[in-house]
């Protein structure tokens, strides 16, 4: 009978390991609390909770784009096309609603499908054609940017009732207010957190990002995961553009 002696340092690392993934989130939250506390002490009325909600309202579309980018970064990739796909989404929405008089719900569906298609195309280039993510997404960026100029080179005002309702409606929250964009962004964050931490796909995303070769040896669908995360990023970029259209 043999006895295995585990060093104390290894035991400590093993017991601390599962909690390490929460350190960046806790550090970010602590920094946010510290900055907000400093602003509340330094400036009058800065501590009003509505100020914090206003920051969320003004940046809800960025939060949506960040969700898509999170999936890509977790696999070790990068997506440079986010801003351009977002711009294409806004231009297409304005053109189809204001100029072609399309139904706004149909416009949003078409725009989201467009984002998924662009993201999927970049994912296919990266995995199946072995193109570096930087190059593939740079091509996607120039494609989306060029399509913006094809659709329109002028500003297009939107007076559609649905867009006006989504932009101007305030949702009461115990004396405070938020808008629909905040609800959509927070719902997407919740769904993304659930997918990444409690589903097989989420575990596969972490595995591919940790070591792609090991993920292949474990039998994980690396190709499908990589294509899927870029499709998700494209979807989030297009949705971010829709929310930015509401915001502007």
Short mmCIF file of C-alpha atoms in Angstrom, two decimals:
data_model
loop_
_atom_site.label_atom_id
_atom_site.label_comp_id
_atom_site.label_asym_id
_atom_site.label_seq_id
_atom_site.Cartn_x
_atom_site.Cartn_y
_atom_site.Cartn_z
CA UNK A 1 0.00 0.00 0.00
CA UNK A 2 1.38 3.39 -1.04
CA UNK A 3 0.62 6.77 0.43
CA UNK A 4 0.57 9.87 -1.75
CA UNK A 5 1.65 13.06 -0.04
CA UNK A 6 0.15 16.21 -1.53
CA UNK A 7 2.12 19.39 -0.79
CA UNK A 8 0.28 22.04 1.19
CA UNK A 9 0.67 24.56 -1.65
CA UNK A 10 -0.97 22.17 -4.11
CA UNK A 11 -3.81 21.53 -1.69
CA UNK A 12 -4.37 25.25 -1.26
CA UNK A 13 -4.33 25.83 -5.03
CA UNK A 14 -6.78 23.00 -5.57
CA UNK A 15 -9.19 24.32 -2.94
CA UNK A 16 -8.93 27.87 -4.33
CA UNK A 17 -9.12 26.93 -8.00
CA UNK A 18 -12.90 26.96 -8.61
CA UNK A 19 -13.20 30.46 -7.15
CA UNK A 20 -10.49 32.00 -9.31
CA UNK A 21 -12.84 32.64 -12.21
CA UNK A 22 -14.81 35.08 -10.04
CA UNK A 23 -11.79 37.26 -9.26
CA UNK A 24 -11.99 39.46 -12.43
CA UNK A 25 -15.71 40.02 -11.93
CA UNK A 26 -15.26 40.92 -8.26
CA UNK A 27 -12.36 43.22 -9.11
CA UNK A 28 -14.45 45.01 -11.74
CA UNK A 29 -17.40 45.33 -9.37
CA UNK A 30 -15.14 46.68 -6.62
CA UNK A 31 -13.67 49.26 -8.99
CA UNK A 32 -17.15 50.36 -10.07
CA UNK A 33 -18.27 50.74 -6.46
CA UNK A 34 -15.11 52.70 -5.58
CA UNK A 35 -15.49 55.07 -8.55
CA UNK A 36 -19.20 55.63 -7.90
CA UNK A 37 -18.53 56.26 -4.21
CA UNK A 38 -15.84 58.79 -5.06
CA UNK A 39 -18.20 60.58 -7.46
CA UNK A 40 -20.98 60.61 -4.86
CA UNK A 41 -18.66 62.22 -2.33
CA UNK A 42 -17.14 64.67 -4.78
CA UNK A 43 -20.18 65.86 -6.75
CA UNK A 44 -23.61 66.84 -5.51
CA UNK A 45 -26.49 64.53 -6.55
CA UNK A 46 -24.07 62.07 -8.18
CA UNK A 47 -25.12 59.45 -5.63
CA UNK A 48 -28.70 59.48 -6.87
CA UNK A 49 -29.57 55.91 -8.00
CA UNK A 50 -31.10 57.36 -11.17
CA UNK A 51 -27.60 58.49 -12.20
CA UNK A 52 -26.42 54.88 -12.10
CA UNK A 53 -29.47 53.80 -14.10
CA UNK A 54 -28.82 56.62 -16.58
CA UNK A 55 -25.34 55.21 -17.18
CA UNK A 56 -26.95 51.84 -17.89
CA UNK A 57 -29.54 53.43 -20.19
CA UNK A 58 -26.88 55.31 -22.15
CA UNK A 59 -24.70 52.22 -22.57
CA UNK A 60 -27.16 49.35 -22.89
CA UNK A 61 -26.28 48.82 -26.55
CA UNK A 62 -22.59 48.54 -25.62
CA UNK A 63 -23.47 45.94 -23.00
CA UNK A 64 -25.16 43.83 -25.68
CA UNK A 65 -22.13 44.09 -27.97
CA UNK A 66 -19.87 43.13 -25.06
CA UNK A 67 -21.87 39.95 -24.47
CA UNK A 68 -21.15 38.75 -28.00
CA UNK A 69 -17.49 39.71 -27.73
CA UNK A 70 -17.24 37.76 -24.47
CA UNK A 71 -18.08 34.50 -26.25
CA UNK A 72 -15.42 35.19 -28.89
CA UNK A 73 -12.71 36.16 -26.40
CA UNK A 74 -13.37 33.06 -24.27
CA UNK A 75 -12.42 30.91 -27.27
CA UNK A 76 -9.19 32.85 -27.73
CA UNK A 77 -10.43 34.80 -30.75
CA UNK A 78 -11.19 38.41 -31.58
CA UNK A 79 -13.91 40.17 -33.56
CA UNK A 80 -13.02 43.49 -35.17
CA UNK A 81 -16.28 43.73 -37.10
CA UNK A 82 -18.52 44.53 -34.12
CA UNK A 83 -18.69 48.29 -34.67
CA UNK A 84 -19.22 48.01 -38.42
CA UNK A 85 -21.95 45.36 -38.12
CA UNK A 86 -23.60 47.57 -35.53
CA UNK A 87 -23.45 50.53 -37.95
CA UNK A 88 -24.81 48.41 -40.81
CA UNK A 89 -27.67 47.35 -38.55
CA UNK A 90 -28.63 50.96 -37.84
CA UNK A 91 -28.40 52.04 -41.47
CA UNK A 92 -30.42 49.05 -42.71
CA UNK A 93 -33.07 49.60 -40.04
CA UNK A 94 -33.45 53.27 -40.91
CA UNK A 95 -33.51 52.62 -44.64
CA UNK A 96 -36.06 49.79 -44.53
CA UNK A 97 -38.35 51.53 -42.02
CA UNK A 98 -38.17 55.14 -43.23
CA UNK A 99 -37.64 54.70 -46.97
CA UNK A 100 -39.20 51.33 -47.82
CA UNK A 101 -41.96 51.42 -45.16
CA UNK A 102 -41.31 47.88 -43.95
CA UNK A 103 -42.95 46.56 -40.82
CA UNK A 104 -40.53 47.41 -37.94
CA UNK A 105 -40.71 43.91 -36.44
CA UNK A 106 -39.82 42.38 -39.80
CA UNK A 107 -36.97 44.88 -40.14
CA UNK A 108 -35.52 43.87 -36.78
CA UNK A 109 -35.74 40.17 -37.70
CA UNK A 110 -34.01 40.78 -41.04
CA UNK A 111 -31.27 42.84 -39.38
CA UNK A 112 -30.62 40.15 -36.75
CA UNK A 113 -30.43 37.46 -39.43
CA UNK A 114 -27.97 39.64 -41.33
CA UNK A 115 -25.76 39.81 -38.24
CA UNK A 116 -25.87 36.04 -37.76
CA UNK A 117 -24.97 35.45 -41.42
CA UNK A 118 -21.96 37.78 -41.28
CA UNK A 119 -20.77 36.25 -38.01
CA UNK A 120 -21.22 32.70 -39.32
CA UNK A 121 -19.28 33.52 -42.49
CA UNK A 122 -16.36 34.82 -40.44
CA UNK A 123 -16.46 31.76 -38.19
CA UNK A 124 -16.34 29.46 -41.22
CA UNK A 125 -13.37 31.37 -42.62
CA UNK A 126 -11.54 31.12 -39.31
CA UNK A 127 -12.06 27.42 -38.63
CA UNK A 128 -12.48 25.67 -41.97
CA UNK A 129 -10.16 27.88 -44.05
CA UNK A 130 -7.66 28.44 -41.22
CA UNK A 131 -7.76 32.24 -41.57
CA UNK A 132 -6.50 34.14 -38.56
CA UNK A 133 -9.38 35.74 -36.57
CA UNK A 134 -7.74 39.16 -36.91
CA UNK A 135 -7.73 38.92 -40.72
CA UNK A 136 -11.17 37.31 -41.08
CA UNK A 137 -12.92 39.81 -38.84
CA UNK A 138 -11.01 42.70 -40.39
CA UNK A 139 -12.48 41.59 -43.74
CA UNK A 140 -15.90 41.42 -42.11
CA UNK A 141 -15.40 44.92 -40.76
CA UNK A 142 -14.61 46.37 -44.19
CA UNK A 143 -17.49 44.42 -45.76
CA UNK A 144 -20.03 45.78 -43.26
CA UNK A 145 -18.58 49.28 -43.50
CA UNK A 146 -18.74 49.20 -47.30
CA UNK A 147 -22.35 47.97 -47.23
CA UNK A 148 -23.24 50.95 -45.04
CA UNK A 149 -22.17 53.28 -47.85
CA UNK A 150 -24.05 51.16 -50.39
CA UNK A 151 -27.28 51.47 -48.39
CA UNK A 152 -27.01 55.21 -47.80
CA UNK A 153 -24.46 57.98 -47.41
CA UNK A 154 -26.97 60.37 -45.81
CA UNK A 155 -28.55 60.50 -42.37
CA UNK A 156 -31.99 58.89 -42.36
CA UNK A 157 -34.47 60.12 -39.73
CA UNK A 158 -36.97 57.59 -38.36
CA UNK A 159 -40.51 58.70 -37.44
CA UNK A 160 -42.03 55.22 -37.15
CA UNK A 161 -44.39 54.89 -34.19
CA UNK A 162 -42.90 51.63 -32.93
CA UNK A 163 -39.37 53.04 -32.85
CA UNK A 164 -40.65 56.20 -31.16
CA UNK A 165 -42.45 54.14 -28.54
CA UNK A 166 -39.38 52.01 -27.82
CA UNK A 167 -37.17 55.10 -27.60
CA UNK A 168 -39.33 57.35 -25.46
CA UNK A 169 -41.21 54.99 -23.12
CA UNK A 170 -39.92 55.01 -19.54
CA UNK A 171 -40.58 52.02 -17.31
CA UNK A 172 -41.22 52.98 -13.65
CA UNK A 173 -39.05 51.21 -11.09
CA UNK A 174 -39.96 52.31 -7.58
CA UNK A 175 -39.58 56.03 -8.23
CA UNK A 176 -36.81 55.46 -10.75
CA UNK A 177 -37.06 54.80 -14.49
CA UNK A 178 -35.41 52.60 -17.09
CA UNK A 179 -36.23 51.86 -20.72
CA UNK A 180 -36.79 48.79 -22.88
CA UNK A 181 -33.17 48.73 -24.04
CA UNK A 182 -31.99 48.16 -20.46
CA UNK A 183 -34.42 45.26 -20.02
CA UNK A 184 -33.25 43.67 -23.28
CA UNK A 185 -29.58 44.10 -22.36
CA UNK A 186 -30.00 42.66 -18.85
CA UNK A 187 -32.05 39.75 -20.17
CA UNK A 188 -29.31 38.98 -22.70
CA UNK A 189 -26.64 39.12 -19.98
CA UNK A 190 -28.68 36.67 -17.88
CA UNK A 191 -29.11 34.27 -20.81
CA UNK A 192 -25.40 34.47 -21.65
CA UNK A 193 -24.41 33.77 -18.03
CA UNK A 194 -26.71 30.76 -17.95
CA UNK A 195 -25.39 29.41 -21.26
CA UNK A 196 -21.73 29.84 -20.33
CA UNK A 197 -21.93 28.36 -16.84
CA UNK A 198 -24.76 25.84 -16.90
CA UNK A 199 -24.84 24.31 -20.39
CA UNK A 200 -22.67 21.89 -22.35
CA UNK A 201 -22.08 24.54 -25.03
CA UNK A 202 -20.77 26.97 -22.42
CA UNK A 203 -18.34 24.40 -21.04
CA UNK A 204 -17.21 23.68 -24.58
CA UNK A 205 -16.52 27.39 -25.13
CA UNK A 206 -14.26 27.46 -22.07
CA UNK A 207 -12.57 24.22 -23.14
CA UNK A 208 -11.81 25.50 -26.65
CA UNK A 209 -10.41 28.71 -25.23
CA UNK A 210 -8.31 26.85 -22.67
CA UNK A 211 -6.67 24.42 -25.07
CA UNK A 212 -8.11 23.69 -28.50
CA UNK A 213 -6.02 20.56 -29.02
CA UNK A 214 -7.16 19.09 -25.71
CA UNK A 215 -10.77 19.94 -26.62
CA UNK A 216 -10.35 18.01 -29.87
CA UNK A 217 -8.90 15.01 -28.03
CA UNK A 218 -11.88 15.10 -25.66
CA UNK A 219 -14.19 14.81 -28.65
CA UNK A 220 -15.70 18.27 -28.37
CA UNK A 221 -17.17 19.83 -31.56
CA UNK A 222 -14.49 22.53 -31.80
CA UNK A 223 -15.50 23.62 -35.29
CA UNK A 224 -19.15 24.08 -34.44
CA UNK A 225 -18.28 25.93 -31.24
CA UNK A 226 -15.97 28.40 -33.00
CA UNK A 227 -18.48 29.08 -35.76
CA UNK A 228 -21.28 29.43 -33.21
CA UNK A 229 -19.47 32.01 -31.07
CA UNK A 230 -18.88 34.25 -34.10
CA UNK A 231 -22.53 33.82 -35.10
CA UNK A 232 -23.49 34.87 -31.56
CA UNK A 233 -21.17 37.86 -31.81
CA UNK A 234 -22.77 38.86 -35.12
CA UNK A 235 -26.22 38.51 -33.60
CA UNK A 236 -25.28 40.65 -30.59
CA UNK A 237 -23.67 43.28 -32.83
CA UNK A 238 -26.84 43.54 -34.92
CA UNK A 239 -29.02 43.68 -31.81
CA UNK A 240 -26.71 46.36 -30.42
CA UNK A 241 -27.33 48.35 -33.59
CA UNK A 242 -31.08 48.00 -33.13
CA UNK A 243 -30.85 49.30 -29.56
CA UNK A 244 -28.59 52.13 -30.70
CA UNK A 245 -31.24 53.03 -33.28
CA UNK A 246 -33.77 53.29 -30.46
CA UNK A 247 -31.33 55.36 -28.43
CA UNK A 248 -30.64 57.89 -31.18
#
